[in-house]
Amino acid sequence: MDLRQQVNYSDLCQTNKTDETLMMTFILVMDGIILASGLVGQILVIVILTGRRRRDSQPQHRTDILLLALSAADLLLLFCLPFHTSAIGLGYWPFGNILCKVISFLGVACSVASVFTLAALAVTRYLTVVHPNWAYRSRKHHRLKLSVALLWLPALALASPQFAIRRVSVSSAVSCFAFLSTASQFVYSLALFLFGFAIPLGIIVMMYTKIYCFLRHARKLGNAPQLERYQRQVTHTSALLVVVFTLLWLPSYSLMFSLIGGTVSVSPAYRTIAIIARLLASLAAVVNPILYGFMSQRFRHELLQLGRAHWTWCKTHLIGCSNMVQPFELDTPSERGQN
């Protein structure tokens, strides 16, 4: 949960006893699933990409570097999740003022950096498809690291006000709350909406539209008839990316502006919407490795190779060892009688 939800943790849980129990169970189960699946997915991405880097003698591709940066940002987002889950479950923020600021800062910085990386991936794929010569010439390791660092600079700048505006409130219940005037909150929220959602979404849509138009034009010219299948794949993939990106992030921003405008009140219906919006934003850390890693044919092949290698290791070291121990552990009935 970040600044897109400016409500006390106790407000998310103030329903009748039955509804509160069901809601808490739902939140704990969903957060546990998101945390476990997200960690597994991100670790698999990191293991496969770092293994690819050790195997290949050529410089690492820009897409691989960006996928590693995306996994790092999403892992930090997952690190923040247990704090919010605990606060919602307890109904108050138990971790003190310093962690209130730090977790809020990390949540905003990592979510914005993750979105920037998604936009950078779209630009990279456009350059790889439409301008492959330029993309190949720019594959220098120091330039790749610089590109990743530049993505984090505006994200850190957008998140830095969290240290000033976040503090623990003890008015009704201890909560990690953002204290801003209505005008300041609107300006800050607008900046986050533009740089953390609208502009990256526009870049993603524009880049994949350009890729689609380029492939379509090349196919019509007859330069590469085999591009038809690739064009169809790019169309379906890009449409899925845009839809998932919008569904995951738009509810949080819509709720944020509704709260600023005073069009919604803190009610059971609002609390349900706030929890769903928070879960959808958290799901980004689970969906990203699936969309940007597992949808790659090469990545799936390497994942299968990794699974086979671990299965072979398990058969050799675990199953083999159990077979060696088995004769010493099992006695026949006649042997037990003799003993």
Short mmCIF file of N, CA, C and O in Angstrom, two decimals, residues 218-331:
data_model
loop_
_atom_site.label_atom_id
_atom_site.label_comp_id
_atom_site.label_asym_id
_atom_site.label_seq_id
_atom_site.Cartn_x
_atom_site.Cartn_y
_atom_site.Cartn_z
N ALA A 218 6.04 -4.21 -43.61
CA ALA A 218 7.05 -5.10 -44.17
C ALA A 218 6.41 -6.33 -44.80
O ALA A 218 6.86 -6.81 -45.85
N ARG A 219 5.37 -6.84 -44.19
CA ARG A 219 4.71 -8.03 -44.74
C ARG A 219 4.00 -7.69 -46.05
O ARG A 219 4.00 -8.48 -47.00
N LYS A 220 3.38 -6.52 -46.12
CA LYS A 220 2.68 -6.13 -47.35
C LYS A 220 3.65 -5.94 -48.51
O LYS A 220 3.31 -6.20 -49.66
N LEU A 221 4.86 -5.45 -48.19
CA LEU A 221 5.86 -5.27 -49.23
C LEU A 221 6.44 -6.58 -49.71
O LEU A 221 7.15 -6.62 -50.73
N GLY A 222 6.17 -7.64 -48.99
CA GLY A 222 6.69 -8.95 -49.36
C GLY A 222 8.14 -9.16 -49.00
O GLY A 222 8.77 -10.12 -49.47
N ASN A 223 8.70 -8.27 -48.16
CA ASN A 223 10.11 -8.41 -47.77
C ASN A 223 10.33 -9.60 -46.85
O ASN A 223 11.39 -10.21 -46.85
N ALA A 224 9.32 -9.89 -46.07
CA ALA A 224 9.47 -10.98 -45.10
C ALA A 224 8.11 -11.61 -44.85
O ALA A 224 7.42 -11.24 -43.91
N PRO A 225 7.69 -12.53 -45.71
CA PRO A 225 6.38 -13.15 -45.54
C PRO A 225 6.24 -13.90 -44.22
O PRO A 225 5.14 -14.04 -43.71
N GLN A 226 7.36 -14.39 -43.66
CA GLN A 226 7.28 -15.14 -42.42
C GLN A 226 6.92 -14.26 -41.22
O GLN A 226 6.71 -14.76 -40.11
N LEU A 227 6.87 -12.93 -41.43
CA LEU A 227 6.55 -12.03 -40.33
C LEU A 227 5.08 -12.06 -39.93
O LEU A 227 4.71 -11.48 -38.91
N GLU A 228 4.22 -12.70 -40.73
CA GLU A 228 2.80 -12.69 -40.41
C GLU A 228 2.52 -13.29 -39.04
O GLU A 228 1.78 -12.72 -38.24
N ARG A 229 3.14 -14.44 -38.77
CA ARG A 229 2.93 -15.08 -37.47
C ARG A 229 3.49 -14.21 -36.35
O ARG A 229 2.85 -14.06 -35.29
N TYR A 230 4.66 -13.63 -36.58
CA TYR A 230 5.27 -12.77 -35.56
C TYR A 230 4.43 -11.52 -35.33
O TYR A 230 4.27 -11.05 -34.20
N GLN A 231 3.86 -10.96 -36.42
CA GLN A 231 3.00 -9.79 -36.28
C GLN A 231 1.78 -10.10 -35.44
O GLN A 231 1.38 -9.33 -34.56
N ARG A 232 1.19 -11.26 -35.67
CA ARG A 232 0.01 -11.65 -34.89
C ARG A 232 0.38 -11.85 -33.42
O ARG A 232 -0.36 -11.45 -32.52
N GLN A 233 1.54 -12.43 -33.17
CA GLN A 233 1.99 -12.63 -31.79
C GLN A 233 2.23 -11.30 -31.10
O GLN A 233 1.85 -11.11 -29.93
N VAL A 234 2.88 -10.37 -31.81
CA VAL A 234 3.15 -9.05 -31.23
C VAL A 234 1.84 -8.34 -30.92
O VAL A 234 1.70 -7.68 -29.88
N THR A 235 0.86 -8.44 -31.82
CA THR A 235 -0.43 -7.79 -31.60
C THR A 235 -1.10 -8.32 -30.35
O THR A 235 -1.57 -7.55 -29.49
N HIS A 236 -1.16 -9.65 -30.22
CA HIS A 236 -1.82 -10.23 -29.05
C HIS A 236 -1.06 -9.91 -27.76
O HIS A 236 -1.67 -9.58 -26.74
N THR A 237 0.26 -10.01 -27.82
CA THR A 237 1.06 -9.75 -26.62
C THR A 237 0.94 -8.30 -26.17
O THR A 237 0.74 -8.02 -24.98
N SER A 238 1.08 -7.37 -27.11
CA SER A 238 1.00 -5.96 -26.75
C SER A 238 -0.37 -5.59 -26.22
O SER A 238 -0.49 -4.81 -25.26
N ALA A 239 -1.43 -6.14 -26.82
CA ALA A 239 -2.78 -5.86 -26.32
C ALA A 239 -2.94 -6.38 -24.89
O ALA A 239 -3.52 -5.70 -24.02
N LEU A 240 -2.40 -7.57 -24.63
CA LEU A 240 -2.47 -8.13 -23.28
C LEU A 240 -1.70 -7.28 -22.29
O LEU A 240 -2.16 -7.03 -21.16
N LEU A 241 -0.51 -6.82 -22.68
CA LEU A 241 0.30 -5.99 -21.79
C LEU A 241 -0.42 -4.71 -21.41
O LEU A 241 -0.43 -4.30 -20.25
N VAL A 242 -1.03 -4.05 -22.39
CA VAL A 242 -1.73 -2.79 -22.13
C VAL A 242 -2.94 -3.01 -21.23
O VAL A 242 -3.18 -2.26 -20.27
N VAL A 243 -3.70 -4.06 -21.51
CA VAL A 243 -4.91 -4.34 -20.71
C VAL A 243 -4.54 -4.66 -19.27
O VAL A 243 -5.13 -4.12 -18.32
N VAL A 244 -3.53 -5.52 -19.07
CA VAL A 244 -3.13 -5.91 -17.72
C VAL A 244 -2.56 -4.71 -16.97
O VAL A 244 -2.88 -4.48 -15.80
N PHE A 245 -1.71 -3.94 -17.63
CA PHE A 245 -1.14 -2.74 -17.01
C PHE A 245 -2.24 -1.79 -16.54
O PHE A 245 -2.21 -1.28 -15.41
N THR A 246 -3.24 -1.56 -17.38
CA THR A 246 -4.33 -0.65 -17.03
C THR A 246 -5.17 -1.19 -15.88
O THR A 246 -5.51 -0.46 -14.94
N LEU A 247 -5.51 -2.47 -15.94
CA LEU A 247 -6.36 -3.06 -14.90
C LEU A 247 -5.67 -3.07 -13.54
O LEU A 247 -6.33 -2.91 -12.50
N LEU A 248 -4.36 -3.26 -13.52
CA LEU A 248 -3.66 -3.36 -12.25
C LEU A 248 -3.47 -2.01 -11.57
O LEU A 248 -3.55 -1.91 -10.34
N TRP A 249 -3.24 -0.96 -12.35
CA TRP A 249 -2.88 0.33 -11.75
C TRP A 249 -4.00 1.35 -11.75
O TRP A 249 -4.04 2.23 -10.87
N LEU A 250 -4.92 1.28 -12.69
CA LEU A 250 -5.96 2.31 -12.77
C LEU A 250 -6.86 2.37 -11.53
O LEU A 250 -7.21 3.47 -11.09
N PRO A 251 -7.28 1.25 -10.92
CA PRO A 251 -8.15 1.35 -9.74
C PRO A 251 -7.54 2.16 -8.60
O PRO A 251 -8.23 2.94 -7.93
N SER A 252 -6.24 2.01 -8.35
CA SER A 252 -5.60 2.76 -7.27
C SER A 252 -5.63 4.25 -7.53
O SER A 252 -5.93 5.05 -6.64
N TYR A 253 -5.31 4.65 -8.76
CA TYR A 253 -5.31 6.08 -9.08
C TYR A 253 -6.73 6.64 -9.10
O TYR A 253 -6.95 7.78 -8.68
N SER A 254 -7.68 5.88 -9.58
CA SER A 254 -9.08 6.34 -9.57
C SER A 254 -9.55 6.57 -8.14
O SER A 254 -10.20 7.58 -7.83
N LEU A 255 -9.20 5.64 -7.26
CA LEU A 255 -9.59 5.78 -5.85
C LEU A 255 -8.90 6.97 -5.21
O LEU A 255 -9.50 7.70 -4.42
N MET A 256 -7.64 7.18 -5.57
CA MET A 256 -6.89 8.30 -5.02
C MET A 256 -7.55 9.64 -5.37
O MET A 256 -7.77 10.49 -4.50
N PHE A 257 -7.92 9.84 -6.64
CA PHE A 257 -8.54 11.10 -7.04
C PHE A 257 -9.95 11.22 -6.49
O PHE A 257 -10.43 12.32 -6.22
N SER A 258 -10.64 10.10 -6.31
CA SER A 258 -11.98 10.14 -5.71
C SER A 258 -11.92 10.61 -4.27
O SER A 258 -12.77 11.37 -3.81
N LEU A 259 -10.89 10.17 -3.55
CA LEU A 259 -10.73 10.62 -2.16
C LEU A 259 -10.40 12.10 -2.09
O LEU A 259 -10.93 12.83 -1.25
N ILE A 260 -9.52 12.56 -3.00
CA ILE A 260 -9.15 13.98 -3.00
C ILE A 260 -10.35 14.85 -3.33
O ILE A 260 -10.60 15.89 -2.72
N GLY A 261 -11.13 14.40 -4.30
CA GLY A 261 -12.30 15.18 -4.71
C GLY A 261 -13.47 15.07 -3.77
O GLY A 261 -14.47 15.79 -3.93
N GLY A 262 -13.40 14.16 -2.80
CA GLY A 262 -14.50 14.01 -1.85
C GLY A 262 -15.72 13.34 -2.42
O GLY A 262 -16.82 13.48 -1.88
N THR A 263 -15.55 12.59 -3.52
CA THR A 263 -16.70 11.94 -4.15
C THR A 263 -17.04 10.60 -3.52
O THR A 263 -18.07 10.02 -3.82
N VAL A 264 -16.14 10.08 -2.68
CA VAL A 264 -16.43 8.84 -1.97
C VAL A 264 -16.23 9.06 -0.48
O VAL A 264 -15.50 9.96 -0.05
N SER A 265 -16.91 8.29 0.32
CA SER A 265 -16.77 8.35 1.77
C SER A 265 -16.27 7.01 2.27
O SER A 265 -16.40 5.99 1.61
N VAL A 266 -15.70 7.04 3.46
CA VAL A 266 -15.19 5.81 4.06
C VAL A 266 -16.37 4.98 4.55
O VAL A 266 -16.96 5.25 5.59
N SER A 267 -16.74 4.00 3.75
CA SER A 267 -17.89 3.14 4.03
C SER A 267 -17.47 1.71 3.76
O SER A 267 -16.38 1.46 3.25
N PRO A 268 -18.32 0.72 4.13
CA PRO A 268 -17.95 -0.68 3.81
C PRO A 268 -17.67 -0.89 2.34
O PRO A 268 -16.75 -1.63 1.98
N ALA A 269 -18.45 -0.24 1.46
CA ALA A 269 -18.21 -0.40 0.02
C ALA A 269 -16.86 0.18 -0.37
O ALA A 269 -16.10 -0.42 -1.15
N TYR A 270 -16.53 1.35 0.19
CA TYR A 270 -15.23 1.95 -0.11
C TYR A 270 -14.09 1.08 0.37
O TYR A 270 -13.08 0.89 -0.33
N ARG A 271 -14.24 0.54 1.59
CA ARG A 271 -13.17 -0.30 2.14
C ARG A 271 -12.93 -1.53 1.27
O ARG A 271 -11.80 -1.96 1.07
N THR A 272 -13.99 -2.10 0.74
CA THR A 272 -13.84 -3.25 -0.14
C THR A 272 -13.11 -2.86 -1.42
O THR A 272 -12.19 -3.57 -1.88
N ILE A 273 -13.48 -1.71 -1.99
CA ILE A 273 -12.82 -1.24 -3.21
C ILE A 273 -11.35 -0.93 -2.94
O ILE A 273 -10.47 -1.25 -3.75
N ALA A 274 -11.05 -0.33 -1.78
CA ALA A 274 -9.67 0.00 -1.43
C ALA A 274 -8.82 -1.26 -1.31
O ALA A 274 -7.67 -1.29 -1.75
N ILE A 275 -9.37 -2.30 -0.70
CA ILE A 275 -8.62 -3.55 -0.54
C ILE A 275 -8.38 -4.20 -1.89
O ILE A 275 -7.29 -4.70 -2.18
N ILE A 276 -9.40 -4.20 -2.76
CA ILE A 276 -9.24 -4.79 -4.09
C ILE A 276 -8.20 -4.01 -4.89
O ILE A 276 -7.36 -4.60 -5.58
N ALA A 277 -8.24 -2.68 -4.80
CA ALA A 277 -7.26 -1.86 -5.52
C ALA A 277 -5.85 -2.14 -5.03
O ALA A 277 -4.90 -2.22 -5.82
N ARG A 278 -5.69 -2.31 -3.72
CA ARG A 278 -4.37 -2.61 -3.17
C ARG A 278 -3.87 -3.97 -3.65
O ARG A 278 -2.70 -4.14 -4.00
N LEU A 279 -4.77 -4.95 -3.67
CA LEU A 279 -4.38 -6.29 -4.13
C LEU A 279 -4.00 -6.29 -5.61
O LEU A 279 -3.03 -6.95 -6.01
N LEU A 280 -4.74 -5.54 -6.42
CA LEU A 280 -4.42 -5.47 -7.84
C LEU A 280 -3.05 -4.84 -8.06
O LEU A 280 -2.26 -5.32 -8.89
N ALA A 281 -2.74 -3.75 -7.32
CA ALA A 281 -1.43 -3.12 -7.45
C ALA A 281 -0.33 -4.07 -7.00
O ALA A 281 0.75 -4.13 -7.60
N SER A 282 -0.59 -4.84 -5.94
CA SER A 282 0.41 -5.80 -5.46
C SER A 282 0.62 -6.93 -6.46
O SER A 282 1.71 -7.49 -6.56
N LEU A 283 -0.43 -7.28 -7.22
CA LEU A 283 -0.33 -8.36 -8.20
C LEU A 283 0.64 -8.03 -9.33
O LEU A 283 1.08 -8.94 -10.04
N ALA A 284 0.98 -6.75 -9.49
CA ALA A 284 1.93 -6.38 -10.55
C ALA A 284 3.25 -7.11 -10.38
O ALA A 284 3.90 -7.50 -11.37
N ALA A 285 3.67 -7.32 -9.13
CA ALA A 285 4.93 -8.02 -8.87
C ALA A 285 4.86 -9.49 -9.24
O ALA A 285 5.89 -10.14 -9.42
N VAL A 286 3.64 -10.04 -9.35
CA VAL A 286 3.45 -11.44 -9.75
C VAL A 286 3.29 -11.54 -11.27
O VAL A 286 3.82 -12.45 -11.91
N VAL A 287 2.56 -10.60 -11.85
CA VAL A 287 2.23 -10.66 -13.27
C VAL A 287 3.42 -10.29 -14.15
O VAL A 287 3.60 -10.85 -15.23
N ASN A 288 4.24 -9.34 -13.69
CA ASN A 288 5.34 -8.88 -14.52
C ASN A 288 6.27 -9.99 -15.00
O ASN A 288 6.60 -10.04 -16.19
N PRO A 289 6.77 -10.89 -14.12
CA PRO A 289 7.64 -11.95 -14.65
C PRO A 289 6.93 -12.89 -15.61
O PRO A 289 7.56 -13.47 -16.50
N ILE A 290 5.62 -13.06 -15.44
CA ILE A 290 4.87 -13.94 -16.35
C ILE A 290 4.78 -13.30 -17.73
O ILE A 290 5.05 -13.94 -18.75
N LEU A 291 4.42 -12.03 -17.78
CA LEU A 291 4.22 -11.35 -19.06
C LEU A 291 5.53 -11.07 -19.77
O LEU A 291 5.64 -11.24 -21.00
N TYR A 292 6.55 -10.63 -19.02
CA TYR A 292 7.78 -10.17 -19.64
C TYR A 292 8.88 -11.22 -19.65
O TYR A 292 9.92 -11.02 -20.26
N GLY A 293 8.68 -12.32 -18.96
CA GLY A 293 9.67 -13.37 -18.98
C GLY A 293 9.15 -14.67 -19.53
O GLY A 293 9.61 -15.17 -20.56
N PHE A 294 8.13 -15.23 -18.89
CA PHE A 294 7.64 -16.55 -19.26
C PHE A 294 6.98 -16.59 -20.63
O PHE A 294 6.85 -17.65 -21.22
N MET A 295 6.55 -15.44 -21.17
CA MET A 295 5.96 -15.43 -22.51
C MET A 295 7.02 -15.52 -23.60
O MET A 295 6.69 -15.72 -24.76
N SER A 296 8.29 -15.37 -23.24
CA SER A 296 9.38 -15.52 -24.20
C SER A 296 9.66 -17.00 -24.42
O SER A 296 9.82 -17.77 -23.47
N GLN A 297 9.74 -17.41 -25.69
CA GLN A 297 10.01 -18.81 -26.00
C GLN A 297 11.38 -19.24 -25.47
O GLN A 297 11.54 -20.34 -24.93
N ARG A 298 12.37 -18.37 -25.61
CA ARG A 298 13.70 -18.69 -25.10
C ARG A 298 13.68 -18.83 -23.58
O ARG A 298 14.30 -19.74 -23.02
N PHE A 299 12.95 -17.95 -22.92
CA PHE A 299 12.87 -18.02 -21.47
C PHE A 299 12.20 -19.31 -21.02
O PHE A 299 12.66 -19.96 -20.07
N ARG A 300 11.13 -19.70 -21.70
CA ARG A 300 10.45 -20.95 -21.33
C ARG A 300 11.37 -22.15 -21.54
O ARG A 300 11.38 -23.09 -20.73
N HIS A 301 12.16 -22.12 -22.63
CA HIS A 301 13.10 -23.21 -22.88
C HIS A 301 14.14 -23.30 -21.77
O HIS A 301 14.47 -24.39 -21.27
N GLU A 302 14.66 -22.15 -21.35
CA GLU A 302 15.65 -22.13 -20.28
C GLU A 302 15.03 -22.54 -18.95
O GLU A 302 15.70 -23.18 -18.12
N LEU A 303 13.77 -22.22 -18.73
CA LEU A 303 13.08 -22.64 -17.51
C LEU A 303 12.93 -24.15 -17.47
O LEU A 303 13.14 -24.77 -16.42
N LEU A 304 12.59 -24.75 -18.62
CA LEU A 304 12.50 -26.21 -18.68
C LEU A 304 13.86 -26.86 -18.44
O LEU A 304 13.96 -27.89 -17.75
N GLN A 305 14.90 -26.28 -19.00
CA GLN A 305 16.25 -26.81 -18.78
C GLN A 305 16.62 -26.73 -17.30
O GLN A 305 17.22 -27.66 -16.75
N LEU A 306 16.26 -25.62 -16.67
CA LEU A 306 16.54 -25.47 -15.24
C LEU A 306 15.79 -26.51 -14.42
O LEU A 306 16.34 -27.10 -13.49
N GLY A 307 14.53 -26.75 -14.78
CA GLY A 307 13.75 -27.76 -14.08
C GLY A 307 14.32 -29.16 -14.25
O GLY A 307 14.40 -29.93 -13.29
N ARG A 308 14.74 -29.48 -15.47
CA ARG A 308 15.33 -30.80 -15.71
C ARG A 308 16.64 -30.96 -14.93
O ARG A 308 16.92 -32.03 -14.39
N ALA A 309 17.46 -29.91 -14.90
CA ALA A 309 18.73 -29.98 -14.19
C ALA A 309 18.51 -30.22 -12.69
O ALA A 309 19.19 -31.03 -12.07
N HIS A 310 17.52 -29.53 -12.11
CA HIS A 310 17.24 -29.71 -10.69
C HIS A 310 16.63 -31.09 -10.42
O HIS A 310 16.89 -31.70 -9.38
N TRP A 311 15.80 -31.58 -11.34
CA TRP A 311 15.21 -32.91 -11.17
C TRP A 311 16.30 -33.98 -11.23
O TRP A 311 16.29 -34.94 -10.44
N THR A 312 17.25 -33.81 -12.15
CA THR A 312 18.36 -34.75 -12.23
C THR A 312 19.18 -34.73 -10.96
O THR A 312 19.59 -35.78 -10.44
N TRP A 313 19.43 -33.53 -10.44
CA TRP A 313 20.19 -33.41 -9.19
C TRP A 313 19.45 -34.08 -8.04
O TRP A 313 20.06 -34.79 -7.21
N CYS A 314 18.13 -33.88 -7.97
CA CYS A 314 17.34 -34.48 -6.89
C CYS A 314 17.37 -36.00 -6.99
O CYS A 314 17.49 -36.70 -5.98
N LYS A 315 17.23 -36.52 -8.22
CA LYS A 315 17.26 -37.98 -8.39
C LYS A 315 18.61 -38.55 -7.98
O LYS A 315 18.69 -39.61 -7.37
N THR A 316 19.68 -37.82 -8.31
CA THR A 316 21.02 -38.32 -8.02
C THR A 316 21.34 -38.26 -6.53
O THR A 316 21.87 -39.21 -5.96
N HIS A 317 21.02 -37.12 -5.90
CA HIS A 317 21.46 -36.90 -4.52
C HIS A 317 20.43 -37.31 -3.47
O HIS A 317 20.81 -37.72 -2.38
N LEU A 318 19.14 -37.15 -3.78
CA LEU A 318 18.12 -37.42 -2.78
C LEU A 318 17.55 -38.83 -2.93
O LEU A 318 17.59 -39.62 -1.99
N ILE A 319 17.04 -39.13 -4.12
CA ILE A 319 16.45 -40.45 -4.32
C ILE A 319 17.54 -41.52 -4.23
O ILE A 319 17.34 -42.59 -3.65
N GLY A 320 18.72 -41.23 -4.79
CA GLY A 320 19.81 -42.18 -4.69
C GLY A 320 20.23 -42.45 -3.26
O GLY A 320 20.46 -43.59 -2.86
N CYS A 321 20.28 -41.39 -2.46
CA CYS A 321 20.65 -41.56 -1.07
C CYS A 321 19.61 -42.35 -0.30
O CYS A 321 19.93 -43.17 0.55
N SER A 322 18.31 -42.10 -0.59
CA SER A 322 17.25 -42.84 0.10
C SER A 322 17.30 -44.32 -0.24
O SER A 322 17.05 -45.19 0.60
N ASN A 323 17.67 -44.65 -1.49
CA ASN A 323 17.80 -46.06 -1.87
C ASN A 323 18.97 -46.72 -1.15
O ASN A 323 18.93 -47.90 -0.81
N MET A 324 20.03 -45.93 -0.91
CA MET A 324 21.17 -46.49 -0.19
C MET A 324 20.84 -46.73 1.28
O MET A 324 21.28 -47.68 1.89
N VAL A 325 20.00 -45.87 1.85
CA VAL A 325 19.66 -45.99 3.27
C VAL A 325 18.61 -47.05 3.49
O VAL A 325 18.55 -47.69 4.54
N GLN A 326 17.78 -47.29 2.49
CA GLN A 326 16.62 -48.15 2.64
C GLN A 326 16.95 -49.53 3.19
O GLN A 326 16.28 -50.00 4.11
N PRO A 327 17.98 -50.29 2.73
CA PRO A 327 18.24 -51.62 3.26
C PRO A 327 18.55 -51.63 4.75
O PRO A 327 18.29 -52.61 5.43
N PHE A 328 19.09 -50.54 5.28
CA PHE A 328 19.42 -50.50 6.69
C PHE A 328 18.22 -50.14 7.54
O PHE A 328 18.24 -50.32 8.74
N GLU A 329 17.16 -49.61 6.91
CA GLU A 329 16.01 -49.16 7.67
C GLU A 329 14.89 -50.20 7.67
O GLU A 329 14.06 -50.20 8.58
N LEU A 330 14.85 -51.10 6.69
CA LEU A 330 13.74 -52.02 6.57
C LEU A 330 14.20 -53.45 6.87
O LEU A 330 15.19 -53.91 6.30
N ASP A 331 13.50 -54.10 7.74
CA ASP A 331 13.77 -55.51 8.03
C ASP A 331 12.61 -56.33 7.56
O ASP A 331 11.45 -55.90 7.61
#
